[in-house]
Short mmCIF file of C-alpha atoms in Angstrom, two decimals:
data_model
loop_
_atom_site.label_atom_id
_atom_site.label_comp_id
_atom_site.label_asym_id
_atom_site.label_seq_id
_atom_site.Cartn_x
_atom_site.Cartn_y
_atom_site.Cartn_z
CA MET A 601 0.05 -0.10 0.16
CA ASN A 602 1.44 3.24 -1.12
CA ILE A 603 0.94 6.22 1.41
CA LEU A 604 1.62 10.00 0.77
CA ILE A 605 2.14 12.52 3.29
CA ALA A 606 3.32 16.25 3.18
CA PRO A 607 4.54 17.28 6.53
CA ASN A 608 6.32 20.53 7.52
CA ASN A 609 8.39 20.60 10.79
CA TYR A 610 5.15 21.63 12.91
CA TYR A 611 3.15 18.78 11.55
CA VAL A 612 5.69 16.05 12.00
CA MET A 613 4.53 15.15 15.42
CA PRO A 614 0.97 14.40 14.56
CA GLY A 615 2.25 12.82 11.35
CA LEU A 616 4.03 10.39 13.64
CA ALA A 617 0.72 9.53 15.36
CA LEU A 618 -0.75 8.99 11.85
CA LEU A 619 1.93 6.74 10.78
CA GLN A 620 1.81 4.72 13.89
CA SER A 621 -1.88 4.21 13.43
CA LEU A 622 -1.32 2.98 10.04
CA PHE A 623 1.32 0.74 10.87
CA ASP A 624 -1.05 -0.70 13.81
CA ASN A 625 -4.02 -1.14 11.53
CA GLU A 626 -2.60 -2.53 8.36
CA LYS A 627 -1.40 -6.07 7.64
CA GLU A 628 0.40 -5.43 4.52
CA THR A 629 3.75 -3.49 4.00
CA LEU A 630 3.35 0.12 3.77
CA ASP A 631 5.41 2.30 1.43
CA ILE A 632 5.29 5.82 2.84
CA TYR A 633 6.25 8.62 0.42
CA VAL A 634 7.05 11.99 2.29
CA LEU A 635 6.67 15.16 0.05
CA TYR A 636 8.54 17.95 1.81
CA ALA A 637 10.66 21.07 1.81
CA GLY A 638 12.69 22.50 4.56
CA LEU A 639 12.23 19.42 7.23
CA THR A 640 15.13 19.51 10.02
CA GLU A 641 17.39 16.56 10.12
CA ASP A 642 15.92 15.75 13.42
CA ASN A 643 12.41 15.59 12.12
CA ILE A 644 13.56 13.47 8.99
CA GLU A 645 15.31 11.08 11.51
CA LEU A 646 12.12 10.84 13.70
CA ILE A 647 10.03 9.78 10.56
CA SER A 648 12.90 7.32 9.46
CA ASN A 649 12.97 5.68 12.73
CA LEU A 650 9.51 5.21 13.14
CA VAL A 651 8.90 3.71 9.73
CA LYS A 652 12.07 1.50 10.01
CA LYS A 653 10.94 0.08 13.42
CA ASN A 654 7.56 -0.93 11.95
CA GLY A 655 9.00 -2.54 8.90
CA GLY A 656 7.96 -0.14 6.29
CA ASN A 657 9.60 1.22 3.19
CA LEU A 658 10.26 5.13 3.23
CA HIS A 659 10.64 7.45 0.28
CA PHE A 660 11.48 11.03 0.76
CA ILE A 661 11.03 13.51 -2.04
CA GLU A 662 12.13 17.04 -1.78
CA ILE A 663 9.84 19.87 -3.41
CA PRO A 664 11.71 21.93 -5.93
CA ASP A 665 12.70 25.45 -4.80
CA GLY A 666 9.82 28.21 -5.41
CA ILE A 667 6.98 26.09 -5.98
CA PHE A 668 3.87 27.38 -4.41
CA ASP A 669 5.86 30.21 -2.70
CA ASN A 670 2.90 32.50 -3.78
CA ALA A 671 0.03 30.28 -2.99
CA PRO A 672 -2.27 31.55 -0.42
CA THR A 673 -1.85 30.14 3.11
CA SER A 674 -3.64 30.43 6.37
CA ILE A 675 -2.97 29.61 10.08
CA HIS A 676 -3.80 25.98 9.53
CA ILE A 677 -3.62 25.60 5.61
CA THR A 678 0.12 25.76 4.93
CA LYS A 679 2.10 25.77 1.77
CA GLU A 680 2.72 21.91 2.18
CA ALA A 681 -0.97 21.42 1.61
CA TYR A 682 -0.50 22.26 -2.01
CA TYR A 683 2.26 19.50 -2.48
CA ARG A 684 -0.37 16.70 -3.32
CA LEU A 685 -1.32 18.81 -6.42
CA MET A 686 2.08 18.12 -7.92
CA ALA A 687 2.35 14.37 -6.81
CA HIS A 688 1.68 12.90 -10.30
CA THR A 689 4.58 14.87 -11.67
CA LEU A 690 6.89 14.07 -8.59
CA LEU A 691 6.24 10.52 -7.79
CA PRO A 692 8.03 7.65 -9.55
CA LYS A 693 6.59 6.75 -12.65
CA GLU A 694 6.14 2.94 -11.65
CA LEU A 695 3.44 4.03 -8.98
CA HIS A 696 0.09 3.78 -10.58
CA LYS A 697 -1.98 5.01 -7.38
CA ILE A 698 -1.33 6.15 -3.98
CA LEU A 699 -3.33 7.35 -0.97
CA TYR A 700 -2.86 10.71 0.31
CA LEU A 701 -3.90 11.50 4.06
CA ASP A 702 -3.60 14.83 5.98
CA LEU A 703 -1.63 14.78 9.16
CA ASP A 704 -4.57 15.37 11.37
CA ILE A 705 -5.69 12.06 10.94
CA VAL A 706 -5.64 8.74 12.71
CA THR A 707 -6.75 5.42 11.40
CA VAL A 708 -8.85 2.99 13.68
CA SER A 709 -9.03 -0.06 11.28
CA SER A 710 -7.49 -0.89 7.85
CA LEU A 711 -7.85 1.31 4.86
CA LYS A 712 -7.73 -1.63 2.65
CA ALA A 713 -11.12 -1.33 1.24
CA LEU A 714 -10.43 2.38 0.31
CA TYR A 715 -7.25 1.52 -1.17
CA ASP A 716 -8.63 -1.37 -3.40
CA GLN A 717 -11.23 0.80 -5.01
CA ASP A 718 -11.19 1.10 -8.74
CA PHE A 719 -11.34 4.57 -10.34
CA LYS A 720 -14.69 4.09 -12.40
CA ASP A 721 -17.95 5.64 -11.57
CA HIS A 722 -20.93 5.06 -13.85
CA GLY A 723 -18.26 3.94 -16.50
CA THR A 724 -16.29 7.31 -16.31
CA ASP A 725 -12.44 6.96 -15.37
CA CYS A 726 -11.90 9.19 -12.28
CA TYR A 727 -8.91 11.15 -11.26
CA PHE A 728 -9.45 10.72 -7.59
CA VAL A 729 -11.45 8.61 -4.93
CA VAL A 730 -12.91 11.16 -2.52
CA CYS A 731 -15.57 11.66 0.32
CA GLU A 732 -17.99 14.45 0.66
CA GLY A 733 -16.85 16.64 3.55
CA PRO A 734 -16.20 17.72 5.93
CA GLY A 735 -18.64 15.20 7.72
CA GLY A 736 -21.55 15.68 5.32
CA SER A 737 -20.59 19.27 4.50
CA LYS A 738 -22.89 22.36 4.84
CA ARG A 739 -23.01 23.73 1.49
CA GLU A 740 -21.48 27.21 1.08
CA TRP A 741 -22.74 28.41 -2.20
CA THR A 742 -20.69 31.26 -2.51
CA VAL A 743 -17.83 28.67 -2.89
CA TYR A 744 -19.57 26.97 -5.47
CA GLU A 745 -20.06 30.39 -7.49
CA ASN A 746 -16.66 31.56 -7.00
CA LEU A 747 -15.33 28.17 -8.14
CA ASN A 748 -17.87 27.68 -11.06
CA ILE A 749 -19.19 24.22 -9.72
CA PRO A 750 -22.51 23.19 -10.54
CA LYS A 751 -24.55 23.04 -7.64
CA GLY A 752 -25.65 19.50 -8.16
CA TYR A 753 -22.01 18.20 -7.35
CA PRO A 754 -21.06 17.46 -3.84
CA TYR A 755 -17.94 19.52 -2.60
CA PHE A 756 -15.43 16.92 -1.43
CA ASN A 757 -12.84 17.05 1.40
CA ALA A 758 -9.25 16.87 0.05
CA GLY A 759 -7.59 15.43 3.37
CA VAL A 760 -8.36 11.75 1.97
CA LEU A 761 -7.43 11.18 -1.58
CA LEU A 762 -6.85 8.16 -3.46
CA MET A 763 -5.03 9.16 -6.51
CA ASN A 764 -5.23 7.58 -9.94
CA LEU A 765 -1.67 8.69 -10.85
CA ASP A 766 -1.72 7.01 -14.48
CA LEU A 767 -4.69 8.94 -15.40
CA LEU A 768 -3.46 12.16 -13.86
CA ARG A 769 -0.15 11.99 -15.71
CA SER A 770 -1.66 11.21 -18.93
CA GLU A 771 -4.57 13.89 -18.97
CA VAL A 772 -3.49 16.75 -16.50
CA ALA A 773 -0.58 19.15 -17.30
CA PRO A 774 2.03 19.66 -14.70
CA ASP A 775 1.26 23.27 -14.27
CA LEU A 776 -2.55 23.15 -14.49
CA MET A 777 -3.40 23.35 -10.92
CA ILE A 778 -0.15 25.84 -10.31
CA ASN A 779 -1.78 28.32 -12.86
CA TYR A 780 -5.38 27.83 -11.61
CA ILE A 781 -4.06 28.88 -8.23
CA ALA A 782 -2.08 31.91 -9.58
CA GLU A 783 -5.07 33.10 -11.61
CA HIS A 784 -7.93 32.62 -8.87
CA SER A 785 -6.04 33.26 -5.54
CA ASP A 786 -8.41 35.62 -4.48
CA VAL A 787 -11.53 33.41 -4.57
CA LEU A 788 -9.83 30.17 -2.80
CA LYS A 789 -11.34 30.20 0.47
CA TYR A 790 -10.31 26.58 1.04
CA HIS A 791 -7.02 26.98 -1.09
CA ASP A 792 -5.87 23.59 -2.19
CA GLN A 793 -9.17 21.91 -1.51
CA ASP A 794 -10.98 24.51 -3.72
CA THR A 795 -8.52 23.86 -6.49
CA LEU A 796 -9.05 20.26 -6.75
CA ASN A 797 -13.00 20.89 -6.63
CA ALA A 798 -12.89 23.55 -9.08
CA LEU A 799 -10.86 21.41 -11.73
CA PHE A 800 -12.02 17.95 -10.91
CA TYR A 801 -15.61 17.98 -9.48
CA ASP A 802 -17.11 15.88 -12.37
CA ARG A 803 -14.19 13.20 -12.53
CA VAL A 804 -14.17 11.95 -8.91
CA LYS A 805 -15.71 8.87 -7.36
CA TYR A 806 -17.36 9.10 -3.89
CA VAL A 807 -17.18 6.58 -1.38
CA ASP A 808 -18.86 6.86 2.36
CA TRP A 809 -17.50 9.68 4.65
CA HIS A 810 -18.83 7.81 7.46
CA ILE A 811 -16.21 5.19 7.00
CA PHE A 812 -13.22 6.82 5.39
CA ASN A 813 -13.28 10.47 6.30
CA GLN A 814 -15.17 10.73 9.73
CA THR A 815 -14.44 14.09 11.02
CA ILE A 816 -14.95 15.56 14.52
CA LEU A 817 -17.23 18.11 13.10
CA HIS A 818 -21.01 18.34 13.37
CA ILE A 819 -21.03 15.91 16.26
CA LYS A 820 -23.85 16.87 18.91
CA ASP A 821 -23.20 14.56 21.72
CA LYS A 822 -21.17 11.41 23.18
CA GLN A 823 -23.72 9.06 22.00
CA GLU A 824 -23.24 10.31 18.52
CA ALA A 825 -19.46 10.48 18.78
CA ASP A 826 -19.40 6.79 19.94
CA GLU A 827 -21.47 5.57 17.13
CA ARG A 828 -19.57 7.55 14.52
CA LEU A 829 -16.22 6.06 15.73
CA LYS A 830 -17.82 2.35 15.63
CA ASN A 831 -18.24 2.94 11.79
CA ALA A 832 -15.28 4.86 11.11
CA ALA A 833 -12.05 3.42 9.41
CA LEU A 834 -10.39 6.85 10.27
CA ILE A 835 -10.88 10.10 12.31
CA HIS A 836 -10.24 13.32 10.65
CA TYR A 837 -9.69 16.30 13.24
CA ALA A 838 -10.53 18.76 10.65
CA GLY A 839 -10.59 22.37 11.30
CA SER A 840 -8.60 24.56 13.66
CA ASP A 841 -9.08 22.71 16.96
CA LYS A 842 -6.48 20.00 17.11
CA PRO A 843 -6.08 17.23 19.72
CA TRP A 844 -2.17 17.75 20.19
CA ASN A 845 -3.15 21.25 21.96
CA TYR A 846 -3.95 20.89 25.78
CA ASN A 847 -7.09 23.20 25.35
CA TYR A 848 -8.74 20.79 22.64
CA SER A 849 -12.51 21.06 22.88
CA SER A 850 -13.82 18.51 20.51
CA TRP A 851 -14.11 14.69 20.26
CA TYR A 852 -11.48 11.76 20.32
CA PHE A 853 -8.72 13.47 22.22
CA SER A 854 -7.38 10.25 23.85
CA LEU A 855 -7.66 8.32 20.39
CA PHE A 856 -4.95 10.54 19.13
CA TRP A 857 -2.74 10.33 22.14
CA LYS A 858 -3.01 6.56 22.16
CA TYR A 859 -1.19 6.49 18.87
CA ALA A 860 1.11 9.36 19.67
CA ASP A 861 2.23 7.48 22.76
CA ARG A 862 3.00 4.41 20.76
CA ALA A 863 4.87 6.53 18.25
CA GLY A 864 7.43 7.32 20.87
CA LEU A 865 5.71 10.73 22.11
CA LYS A 866 5.05 9.50 25.84
CA LYS A 867 6.81 12.45 27.24
CA LEU A 868 4.85 15.02 25.40
CA LYS A 869 1.59 13.34 26.05
CA TYR A 870 2.03 13.42 29.78
CA LYS A 871 2.87 17.03 29.54
CA THR A 872 -0.14 17.81 27.34
CA TYR A 873 -2.47 15.83 29.89
CA ILE A 874 -1.08 17.65 32.83
CA LYS A 875 -1.69 20.96 31.22
CA ARG A 876 -5.29 19.79 30.26
CA PHE A 877 -5.95 18.68 33.62
CA PHE A 878 -5.20 22.48 35.11
CA TRP A 879 -6.90 23.95 32.12
CA HIS A 880 -9.96 21.90 33.17
CA ILE A 881 -9.68 23.07 36.76
CA LYS A 882 -9.27 26.72 35.73
CA ASN A 883 -12.42 26.53 33.61
CA LYS A 884 -14.59 24.94 36.38
CA LEU A 885 -13.27 27.68 38.91
CA HIS A 886 -14.06 30.47 36.35
CA LYS A 887 -17.58 29.34 35.97
#
């Protein structure tokens, strides 16, 4: 199984939790491809040691200087989010498909059923297998209008992408997505995700987000959170609230730290839990 990630130095820590969860839940050998620019030697070593310890194969691919330097970014959407847009031109030609995962994800069971999907949808060859998102997304019609997407198409979340590398190489020009970003940067609210939706909305195959892109969003209570977890193959901590922060206020906090602990981050886990304990006390006293 080929897995693609694109960490920066900040996201290496949650990336280790993601990788550990993959190794814990997959039976077959994993080939981990890392698109990067500017990772420190220490962080490269952390990733290398974890993959080696778990018997995986690791492939680092450095991004050429200057690509996406002018792409719009935000607090939780970094330049690295755009790297998947160039995957079909950067990855080895012998790779036919790869599963891209955002780094704010942990898996809870095997993703083989997703990875083994074909790329046919009603007889059409598709570039990606995707999920509507996040978590049954609330439609923002201004996004559709800005991107010229017909309203009959779901808007997909780009944090989980099974990529048809053969079709992308044969039909998508290397600079297509870079040019789109340059020409539409003023309307890209969700940046790289908007780009993918605008260009490929009618050439994607959908699978069930309840299983393959279950987010922490739009969950009303613990009962619903427990039910969603039962059905999910992965949990996606979409949005700005992240479980590696002590003041995280959404669902599945302990699940993230279960894998982070196994990935060698036990000391960081204890520090975060201690800070979280005092944060809860402070909130209760304040109330």
